[in-house]
């Protein structure tokens, strides 16, 4: 069922639930009220769409996060794909599957979704809800861009830059998977940032290619190398590593949602840091050669990153 408008909702538990979510979202939910959402794309811009599923037991364990963090990070991960294209969010559709055992926490999950919608200025336009055996949050994000950045935009001679400090989420996740406290990297894992404003700044400054780090720096640069048919060289000593993380966490850890960009023009890293309060670091270059990634000065035992279907 599409989420009907709050005024038009009929009786029944499902609609009571939806009504309560819309109420909790307040101004974060916009234009919900018909069978489908209406979007206006500015003339001359391109519509971008992406969908991302976050499933209990696969992407997270229930006891790792507070319910609002589960909602927040699911939506932010989806929005990060718009950042990777330097797009501005127009809004999103939220599809929830909810087991009975989660019903009493559903409001708090929704609060996290609403918090991310507000922070990243991406209104909730509609959605869907179904009963299921595990909690899942599937977010469809819709955005617009005049000149989207693509993975295939890297060229021989470009410099490679990364936003932020890497390895925090990977280190925290490794701790959680061993049954330990998540440590200092926990906020980076539980409340990631979609670098939407940063991406548009980078595109305006001359970046021609971008990807967000969801699977790991080396793995995601591998996608750039393949899509652009270029070779990428990264200097291990240049990688900005999160204080309590290792170089391996920084090279291979996923769930970063930092951006990697390539640019033919030098980017003003100090101006970026002043504007956004996070570093922008030159970590390597694009050179001629096979479409792969080399990390100079580090042994990368397994640079494959997160593979959704590996066992
Ligand atoms: Mg991505």
Tab-separated table of N, CA, C and O in Angstrom, residues 88-162:
chain	number	residue	atom	x	y	z
A	88	UNK	N	21.575	17.021	-5.610
A	88	UNK	CA	20.827	17.626	-4.509
A	88	UNK	C	19.597	16.758	-4.276
A	88	UNK	O	18.886	16.421	-5.224
A	89	UNK	N	19.323	16.338	-3.025
A	89	UNK	CA	18.147	15.490	-2.792
A	89	UNK	C	16.850	16.237	-3.086
A	89	UNK	O	16.706	17.406	-2.720
A	90	UNK	N	15.928	15.550	-3.742
A	90	UNK	CA	14.573	16.083	-3.926
A	90	UNK	C	13.625	15.459	-2.907
A	90	UNK	O	12.601	16.036	-2.566
A	91	UNK	N	13.990	14.253	-2.449
A	91	UNK	CA	13.149	13.569	-1.475
A	91	UNK	C	13.373	12.074	-1.534
A	91	UNK	O	14.232	11.593	-2.279
A	92	UNK	N	12.618	11.346	-0.718
A	92	UNK	CA	12.817	9.892	-0.682
A	92	UNK	C	11.546	9.152	-0.309
A	92	UNK	O	10.619	9.704	0.294
A	93	UNK	N	11.526	7.886	-0.698
A	93	UNK	CA	10.440	6.960	-0.384
A	93	UNK	C	11.008	5.917	0.570
A	93	UNK	O	12.102	5.391	0.342
A	94	UNK	N	10.271	5.624	1.644
A	94	UNK	CA	10.756	4.707	2.671
A	94	UNK	C	9.864	3.464	2.696
A	94	UNK	O	8.662	3.566	2.950
A	95	UNK	N	10.467	2.309	2.454
A	95	UNK	CA	9.723	1.056	2.535
A	95	UNK	C	10.193	0.267	3.753
A	95	UNK	O	11.373	-0.058	3.870
A	96	UNK	N	9.265	-0.004	4.662
A	96	UNK	CA	9.608	-0.687	5.910
A	96	UNK	C	8.978	-2.074	5.940
A	96	UNK	O	7.809	-2.229	5.578
A	97	UNK	N	9.747	-3.086	6.362
A	97	UNK	CA	9.127	-4.344	6.779
A	97	UNK	C	9.356	-4.459	8.280
A	97	UNK	O	10.455	-4.214	8.775
A	98	UNK	N	8.285	-4.784	8.991
A	98	UNK	CA	8.314	-4.679	10.455
A	98	UNK	C	7.749	-5.941	11.101
A	98	UNK	O	6.571	-6.248	10.941
A	99	UNK	N	8.575	-6.686	11.829
A	99	UNK	CA	8.059	-7.825	12.598
A	99	UNK	C	7.324	-7.344	13.850
A	99	UNK	O	7.572	-6.231	14.326
A	100	UNK	N	6.484	-8.199	14.383
A	100	UNK	CA	5.728	-7.846	15.589
A	100	UNK	C	6.670	-7.417	16.723
A	100	UNK	O	6.392	-6.481	17.464
A	101	UNK	N	7.834	-8.092	16.824
A	101	UNK	CA	8.760	-7.822	17.930
A	101	UNK	C	9.392	-6.428	17.843
A	101	UNK	O	10.033	-5.976	18.785
A	102	UNK	N	9.225	-5.761	16.711
A	102	UNK	CA	9.783	-4.411	16.544
A	102	UNK	C	8.728	-3.319	16.689
A	102	UNK	O	9.049	-2.138	16.701
A	103	UNK	N	7.448	-3.725	16.753
A	103	UNK	CA	6.372	-2.731	16.698
A	103	UNK	C	6.507	-1.648	17.764
A	103	UNK	O	6.286	-0.466	17.497
A	104	UNK	N	6.920	-2.049	18.984
A	104	UNK	CA	6.989	-1.056	20.063
A	104	UNK	C	8.161	-0.095	19.883
A	104	UNK	O	8.240	0.922	20.558
A	105	UNK	N	9.105	-0.425	18.976
A	105	UNK	CA	10.245	0.461	18.717
A	105	UNK	C	10.114	1.207	17.395
A	105	UNK	O	10.997	2.000	17.035
A	106	UNK	N	9.046	0.931	16.650
A	106	UNK	CA	8.926	1.488	15.298
A	106	UNK	C	8.972	3.016	15.311
A	106	UNK	O	9.584	3.638	14.440
A	107	UNK	N	8.362	3.625	16.310
A	107	UNK	CA	8.367	5.085	16.403
A	107	UNK	C	9.778	5.629	16.529
A	107	UNK	O	10.123	6.646	15.921
A	108	UNK	N	10.604	4.952	17.290
A	108	UNK	CA	11.991	5.435	17.467
A	108	UNK	C	12.810	5.240	16.193
A	108	UNK	O	13.670	6.053	15.870
A	109	UNK	N	12.557	4.130	15.481
A	109	UNK	CA	13.211	3.942	14.180
A	109	UNK	C	12.811	5.093	13.254
A	109	UNK	O	13.658	5.702	12.573
A	110	UNK	N	11.518	5.408	13.258
A	110	UNK	CA	11.016	6.501	12.411
A	110	UNK	C	11.636	7.838	12.808
A	110	UNK	O	11.923	8.676	11.949
A	111	UNK	N	11.860	8.053	14.114
A	111	UNK	CA	12.491	9.299	14.565
A	111	UNK	C	13.876	9.470	13.926
A	111	UNK	O	14.259	10.568	13.522
A	112	UNK	N	14.637	8.380	13.848
A	112	UNK	CA	15.966	8.444	13.221
A	112	UNK	C	15.873	8.744	11.732
A	112	UNK	O	16.679	9.511	11.187
A	113	UNK	N	14.873	8.152	11.082
A	113	UNK	CA	14.646	8.429	9.659
A	113	UNK	C	14.312	9.909	9.471
A	113	UNK	O	14.869	10.588	8.594
A	114	UNK	N	13.446	10.421	10.333
A	114	UNK	CA	13.056	11.826	10.234
A	114	UNK	C	14.215	12.766	10.523
A	114	UNK	O	14.354	13.817	9.892
A	115	UNK	N	15.065	12.383	11.484
A	115	UNK	CA	16.233	13.207	11.825
A	115	UNK	C	17.178	13.338	10.622
A	115	UNK	O	17.667	14.425	10.306
A	116	UNK	N	17.409	12.210	9.932
A	116	UNK	CA	18.278	12.244	8.745
A	116	UNK	C	17.619	13.041	7.620
A	116	UNK	O	18.283	13.804	6.913
A	117	UNK	N	16.305	12.873	7.456
A	117	UNK	CA	15.586	13.613	6.404
A	117	UNK	C	15.736	15.116	6.617
A	117	UNK	O	15.941	15.874	5.666
A	118	UNK	N	15.643	15.537	7.875
A	118	UNK	CA	15.764	16.957	8.191
A	118	UNK	C	17.203	17.439	8.019
A	118	UNK	O	17.456	18.446	7.371
A	119	UNK	N	18.149	16.681	8.575
A	119	UNK	CA	19.548	17.106	8.526
A	119	UNK	C	20.050	17.249	7.095
A	119	UNK	O	20.796	18.175	6.778
A	120	UNK	N	19.653	16.288	6.231
A	120	UNK	CA	20.180	16.290	4.864
A	120	UNK	C	19.185	16.876	3.864
A	120	UNK	O	19.363	16.752	2.659
A	121	UNK	N	18.134	17.533	4.400
A	121	UNK	CA	17.175	18.260	3.573
A	121	UNK	C	16.625	17.404	2.444
A	121	UNK	O	16.636	17.789	1.279
A	122	UNK	N	16.177	16.203	2.828
A	122	UNK	CA	15.600	15.272	1.867
A	122	UNK	C	14.250	14.803	2.409
A	122	UNK	O	14.168	13.821	3.152
A	123	UNK	N	13.163	15.500	2.048
A	123	UNK	CA	11.860	15.184	2.637
A	123	UNK	C	11.372	13.771	2.306
A	123	UNK	O	11.703	13.213	1.261
A	124	UNK	N	10.602	13.217	3.234
A	124	UNK	CA	9.973	11.913	3.026
A	124	UNK	C	8.714	12.147	2.196
A	124	UNK	O	7.801	12.854	2.624
A	125	UNK	N	8.669	11.571	1.029
A	125	UNK	CA	7.584	11.830	0.065
A	125	UNK	C	6.523	10.736	0.081
A	125	UNK	O	5.446	10.912	-0.474
A	126	UNK	N	6.857	9.584	0.677
A	126	UNK	CA	5.910	8.480	0.694
A	126	UNK	C	6.630	7.211	1.061
A	126	UNK	O	7.789	7.238	1.486
A	127	UNK	N	5.927	6.080	0.926
A	127	UNK	CA	6.570	4.831	1.290
A	127	UNK	C	5.615	3.665	1.296
A	127	UNK	O	4.547	3.693	0.664
A	128	UNK	N	6.012	2.666	2.048
A	128	UNK	CA	5.282	1.419	2.072
A	128	UNK	C	5.607	0.715	3.380
A	128	UNK	O	6.699	0.888	3.925
A	129	UNK	N	4.641	-0.058	3.896
A	129	UNK	CA	4.916	-0.811	5.116
A	129	UNK	C	4.302	-2.193	5.003
A	129	UNK	O	3.179	-2.340	4.507
A	130	UNK	N	5.061	-3.220	5.444
A	130	UNK	CA	4.556	-4.587	5.379
A	130	UNK	C	5.040	-5.350	6.601
A	130	UNK	O	6.099	-5.040	7.165
A	131	UNK	N	4.274	-6.345	7.014
A	131	UNK	CA	4.713	-7.241	8.078
A	131	UNK	C	5.786	-8.181	7.518
A	131	UNK	O	5.799	-8.481	6.325
A	132	UNK	N	6.713	-8.614	8.388
A	132	UNK	CA	7.800	-9.481	7.916
A	132	UNK	C	8.442	-10.161	9.118
A	132	UNK	O	8.056	-9.899	10.266
A	133	UNK	N	9.414	-11.026	8.851
A	133	UNK	CA	10.088	-11.708	9.959
A	133	UNK	C	11.339	-10.968	10.413
A	133	UNK	O	11.891	-11.269	11.460
A	134	UNK	N	11.827	-9.989	9.621
A	134	UNK	CA	12.904	-9.156	10.142
A	134	UNK	C	12.642	-7.705	9.768
A	134	UNK	O	11.918	-7.412	8.821
A	135	UNK	N	13.253	-6.801	10.563
A	135	UNK	CA	13.134	-5.378	10.255
A	135	UNK	C	13.974	-5.079	9.021
A	135	UNK	O	15.126	-5.518	8.924
A	136	UNK	N	13.415	-4.357	8.077
A	136	UNK	CA	14.222	-3.831	6.976
A	136	UNK	C	13.731	-2.440	6.617
A	136	UNK	O	12.552	-2.121	6.779
A	137	UNK	N	14.685	-1.638	6.183
A	137	UNK	CA	14.397	-0.267	5.753
A	137	UNK	C	14.978	-0.119	4.355
A	137	UNK	O	16.203	-0.207	4.183
A	138	UNK	N	14.116	0.036	3.379
A	138	UNK	CA	14.578	0.215	2.004
A	138	UNK	C	14.250	1.642	1.588
A	138	UNK	O	13.096	2.052	1.617
A	139	UNK	N	15.295	2.379	1.238
A	139	UNK	CA	15.149	3.805	0.950
A	139	UNK	C	15.406	4.066	-0.523
A	139	UNK	O	16.479	3.733	-1.037
A	140	UNK	N	14.428	4.647	-1.188
A	140	UNK	CA	14.618	5.124	-2.555
A	140	UNK	C	14.853	6.621	-2.490
A	140	UNK	O	14.004	7.356	-1.972
A	141	UNK	N	16.022	7.048	-2.955
A	141	UNK	CA	16.332	8.475	-2.929
A	141	UNK	C	16.198	9.043	-4.336
A	141	UNK	O	16.527	8.386	-5.327
A	142	UNK	N	15.704	10.266	-4.405
A	142	UNK	CA	15.530	10.958	-5.678
A	142	UNK	C	16.255	12.284	-5.574
A	142	UNK	O	16.113	12.998	-4.566
A	143	UNK	N	17.048	12.588	-6.590
A	143	UNK	CA	17.813	13.823	-6.551
A	143	UNK	C	17.885	14.458	-7.921
A	143	UNK	O	17.406	13.894	-8.912
A	144	UNK	N	18.482	15.627	-7.970
A	144	UNK	CA	18.646	16.333	-9.237
A	144	UNK	C	20.039	16.928	-9.289
A	144	UNK	O	20.604	17.315	-8.262
A	145	UNK	N	20.595	16.969	-10.485
A	145	UNK	CA	21.907	17.585	-10.687
A	145	UNK	C	21.977	18.144	-12.096
A	145	UNK	O	21.384	17.586	-13.021
A	146	UNK	N	22.689	19.240	-12.243
A	146	UNK	CA	22.897	19.820	-13.568
A	146	UNK	C	23.986	19.031	-14.297
A	146	UNK	O	23.853	18.715	-15.466
A	147	UNK	N	25.055	18.679	-13.570
A	147	UNK	CA	26.162	17.918	-14.170
A	147	UNK	C	26.597	16.846	-13.184
A	147	UNK	O	27.533	17.050	-12.415
A	148	UNK	N	25.910	15.701	-13.150
A	148	UNK	CA	26.239	14.658	-12.170
A	148	UNK	C	27.673	14.160	-12.345
A	148	UNK	O	28.171	14.051	-13.469
A	149	UNK	N	28.332	13.865	-11.217
A	149	UNK	CA	29.654	13.233	-11.274
A	149	UNK	C	29.467	11.734	-11.464
A	149	UNK	O	28.619	11.131	-10.815
A	150	UNK	N	30.280	11.123	-12.313
A	150	UNK	CA	30.141	9.698	-12.620
A	150	UNK	C	31.429	8.959	-12.265
A	150	UNK	O	32.502	9.534	-12.253
A	151	UNK	N	31.291	7.657	-12.030
A	151	UNK	CA	32.472	6.820	-11.764
A	151	UNK	C	33.415	6.783	-12.969
A	151	UNK	O	34.595	6.512	-12.822
A	152	UNK	N	32.871	6.994	-14.131
A	152	UNK	CA	33.672	6.885	-15.363
A	152	UNK	C	34.393	8.162	-15.734
A	152	UNK	O	34.946	8.255	-16.824
A	153	UNK	N	34.426	9.146	-14.832
A	153	UNK	CA	34.987	10.449	-15.197
A	153	UNK	C	36.460	10.646	-14.884
A	153	UNK	O	36.986	11.737	-15.090
A	154	UNK	N	37.159	9.613	-14.387
A	154	UNK	CA	38.580	9.772	-14.033
A	154	UNK	C	39.452	9.678	-15.282
A	154	UNK	O	39.195	8.850	-16.162
A	155	UNK	N	40.490	10.524	-15.358
A	155	UNK	CA	41.390	10.547	-16.509
A	155	UNK	C	42.840	10.497	-16.049
A	155	UNK	O	43.182	10.990	-14.966
A	156	UNK	N	43.669	9.937	-16.904
A	156	UNK	CA	45.111	9.881	-16.706
A	156	UNK	C	45.623	11.269	-16.294
A	156	UNK	O	45.303	12.249	-16.961
A	157	UNK	N	46.355	11.341	-15.197
A	157	UNK	CA	46.902	12.616	-14.745
A	157	UNK	C	46.102	13.277	-13.626
A	157	UNK	O	46.588	14.207	-12.976
A	158	UNK	N	44.879	12.815	-13.383
A	158	UNK	CA	44.061	13.382	-12.300
A	158	UNK	C	44.699	13.108	-10.935
A	158	UNK	O	45.365	12.084	-10.747
A	159	UNK	N	44.435	13.992	-9.977
A	159	UNK	CA	44.762	13.717	-8.574
A	159	UNK	C	43.548	13.085	-7.902
A	159	UNK	O	42.411	13.320	-8.305
A	160	UNK	N	43.816	12.255	-6.874
A	160	UNK	CA	42.752	11.559	-6.136
A	160	UNK	C	42.676	12.143	-4.728
A	160	UNK	O	43.699	12.257	-4.047
A	161	UNK	N	41.481	12.527	-4.314
A	161	UNK	CA	41.262	13.124	-2.993
A	161	UNK	C	40.211	12.326	-2.232
A	161	UNK	O	39.321	11.733	-2.824
A	162	UNK	N	40.290	12.387	-0.903
A	162	UNK	CA	39.257	11.772	-0.068
A	162	UNK	C	38.838	12.758	1.019
A	162	UNK	O	39.660	13.540	1.517
